[in-house]
Amino acid sequence: MRPGQMLSYDYTVAKLFMFSTILFGIVGMLIGVIIAFQMAYPDLNYIAGEYSTFGRLRPLHTNGVVFGFLLSGIFSTWYYIGQRVLKVSMSESPFLMFIGKLHFWLYMILIAAAVVSLWAGVSTAKEYAELEWPLDIGVVLVWVLWGISIFGLIGIRREKTLYISIWYYIATFLGVAMLYLFNNMEVPTRLISGHGSWLHSVSMYAGSNDALVQWWYGHNAVAFIFTVAIIAQIYYFLPKESGQPIFSYKLSLFSFWGLMFIYLWAGGHHLIYTTVPDWMQTMGSIFSVVLILPSWGSAINILLTMKGEWVQLRENPLIKFMILASTFYMFSTLEGPILSIKSVNALAHYTDWIPGHVHDGALGWIGFMIMAAMYHMTPRFFKREIYSKSIMEAQFWIQTTGIVLYFASMWIAGITQGMMWRATDQYGNLLYSFIDTVVVLIPYYWIRAIGGLLYLIGFFMFAYNIYKSMSAPTISAEPKNASPMGGRLNVEVSNV
Amino acid sequence: MDMQTIRELQAYGFFFFTVFLVLILYGYCYHLYKSEKTGRRNYEKYSNLALDDDPSSNVLEKKQE
């Protein structure tokens, strides 16, 4: 049977996850902006008792953005891309449709429970793995459901070859499954001691081993959620939106295996100058530097896909979002290895340079790619054009300015901080106390908070644009490539 | 065997394992180009999986039923 004769793709689950992407994006980024202002103006810590302190809100921000916004975006694009490149519709399998919906609703319940528990201060105190054991079990269930969706759809596919994006989604699924299970091995304290709360648990690893497993997990969460699943998206959406085939399909395959091979060993760079064995620190450092190769392999492949078609960058804001995303990917994957070099790490570790580095990737690479993906999918979901091209253009520049303010201020703050911490007088005494550095950094914290606020404003513009697109003029047929978009700028172009 | 020796063995083991994986990785690269040169497979055509993904598009390589 030729699929086109009676089928159409079913985007029900993809749409649901798009709404949760927007919802958690707003929540996660709003909390991020609040805590950024708290750094600049500490009295903001006390506006709602224990519930507004930085320590309570920071895990909410990271979990909200990573596991709320980002994962929703990954799931949404999976349920969109998966059907299309495998040439099979979700509507062909009531079972997969049921699993997809169950996946969504269980995920929503889980995230709601995560928000409540983290806000209440229930935490394992392991970064990015703060959820306590009952919620961890829920995470495993949600993940298994996603796995059934992935392999179920692959099982009933018509297209024999799995497109490169599917490879990356599979890697996301398997990578996170392995990392999550090992890092969250924990024992409820009451079970072994007979004391304390049933909710509380302790890690099964002790001391340095716990730190090693934690950062093997922590850094590879960056690898398999922040990187792998976003490459999956750009390898589909950029060629599709621009109508250009990937510059080199072979390079996409080779850099895939390169990334898989190298990324898993890089986590040790979080533990340079700690108690883990020296050779492991060196290994973490070397693998981080080597990691430039597969990262830039993908990024250059993505940029060269636009070869001969750079004019689209001027005409189509969606291409602009994706090309800047890829550029920020190159930028972050150069900055990361530099930070992993032992001598640089001695200066940069524990300073504000690190959150600066994270946000280059999170805001520039991931945020831009996910928003571009949502913009691309919207006309296909609702059979309507995108409401406004001019809002997209304005959003692009407001958010880009926000990112530049963010990372520039954090570079200066981080290097200042590192230099002040290590400065000594001629007798070897430290020149500055800790509070001296804090006072010096306050102007940079203001700049960072304003940068974050600009990005949040841009995100609200994005959410508004998507909302209005649901009632924008309809389109007669699904666009083959460039997404149709309305608004003032388009009218001007058509009048010329 | 004392801990120090075990740690050293771990480090050497890791090094040779890495060399082994590097060889496999570059072997894969060689395999990709060799397959294309001998005409066994054209990898670049798979780019069309993204470009030609309508329900009405032709299936590039049909899955064996």
mmCIF file of C-alpha atoms in Angstrom, chain B:
data_model
loop_
_atom_site.group_PDB
_atom_site.id
_atom_site.type_symbol
_atom_site.label_atom_id
_atom_site.label_comp_id
_atom_site.label_asym_id
_atom_site.label_seq_id
_atom_site.Cartn_x
_atom_site.Cartn_y
_atom_site.Cartn_z
ATOM 1 C CA MET B 1 47.084 -7.259 44.438
ATOM 2 C CA ASP B 2 47.146 -3.850 46.154
ATOM 3 C CA MET B 3 44.882 -0.943 45.247
ATOM 4 C CA GLN B 4 47.686 0.967 43.573
ATOM 5 C CA THR B 5 48.299 -1.866 41.090
ATOM 6 C CA ILE B 6 44.577 -2.231 40.415
ATOM 7 C CA ARG B 7 44.307 1.499 39.657
ATOM 8 C CA GLU B 8 47.271 1.320 37.304
ATOM 9 C CA LEU B 9 45.806 -1.645 35.500
ATOM 10 C CA GLN B 10 42.510 0.254 35.197
ATOM 11 C CA ALA B 11 44.289 3.189 33.621
ATOM 12 C CA TYR B 12 46.231 1.031 31.131
ATOM 13 C CA GLY B 13 43.101 -0.960 30.365
ATOM 14 C CA PHE B 14 41.259 2.252 29.679
ATOM 15 C CA PHE B 15 44.004 3.489 27.354
ATOM 16 C CA PHE B 16 44.065 0.364 25.209
ATOM 17 C CA PHE B 17 40.270 0.186 25.147
ATOM 18 C CA THR B 18 40.284 3.768 23.832
ATOM 19 C CA VAL B 19 42.797 2.889 21.097
ATOM 20 C CA PHE B 20 40.621 -0.069 20.149
ATOM 21 C CA LEU B 21 37.509 2.123 19.891
ATOM 22 C CA VAL B 22 39.386 4.740 17.855
ATOM 23 C CA LEU B 23 40.349 2.035 15.363
ATOM 24 C CA ILE B 24 36.722 0.927 15.096
ATOM 25 C CA LEU B 25 35.569 4.524 14.616
ATOM 26 C CA TYR B 26 38.011 5.211 11.780
ATOM 27 C CA GLY B 27 37.266 1.770 10.354
ATOM 28 C CA TYR B 28 33.649 2.905 10.127
ATOM 29 C CA CYS B 29 34.677 6.036 8.256
ATOM 30 C CA TYR B 30 36.684 3.880 5.815
ATOM 31 C CA HIS B 31 33.680 1.563 5.445
ATOM 32 C CA LEU B 32 31.387 4.499 4.533
ATOM 33 C CA TYR B 33 33.649 5.772 1.770
ATOM 34 C CA LYS B 34 34.541 2.280 0.497
ATOM 35 C CA SER B 35 30.839 1.341 0.227
ATOM 36 C CA GLU B 36 30.155 4.425 -1.837
ATOM 37 C CA LYS B 37 33.204 3.997 -4.048
ATOM 38 C CA THR B 38 32.353 0.413 -4.917
ATOM 39 C CA GLY B 39 28.745 1.404 -5.627
ATOM 40 C CA ARG B 40 27.322 -0.819 -2.896
ATOM 41 C CA ARG B 41 25.369 1.997 -1.333
ATOM 42 C CA ASN B 42 24.686 5.683 -1.934
ATOM 43 C CA TYR B 43 24.466 7.289 1.491
ATOM 44 C CA GLU B 44 23.713 10.782 0.270
ATOM 45 C CA LYS B 45 20.309 9.803 -1.067
ATOM 46 C CA TYR B 46 19.086 9.313 2.503
ATOM 47 C CA SER B 47 18.990 13.095 2.892
ATOM 48 C CA ASN B 48 15.772 12.884 0.895
ATOM 49 C CA LEU B 49 14.088 11.116 3.803
ATOM 50 C CA ALA B 50 13.621 14.543 5.397
ATOM 51 C CA LEU B 51 12.865 16.477 2.217
ATOM 52 C CA ASP B 52 10.408 13.997 0.766
ATOM 53 C CA ASP B 53 8.328 13.048 3.768
ATOM 54 C CA ASP B 54 4.714 13.635 2.761
ATOM 55 C CA PRO B 55 2.295 10.762 3.240
ATOM 56 C CA SER B 56 2.039 10.697 -0.565
ATOM 57 C CA SER B 57 5.794 10.560 -1.151
ATOM 58 C CA ASN B 58 7.319 7.426 -2.539
ATOM 59 C CA VAL B 59 9.023 5.137 -0.068
ATOM 60 C CA LEU B 60 12.774 5.343 -0.679
ATOM 61 C CA GLU B 61 13.603 1.790 0.372
ATOM 62 C CA LYS B 62 10.691 -0.385 1.308
ATOM 63 C CA LYS B 63 10.911 -2.297 4.547
ATOM 64 C CA GLN B 64 10.846 -6.071 4.011
ATOM 65 C CA GLU B 65 7.457 -7.413 5.042
#
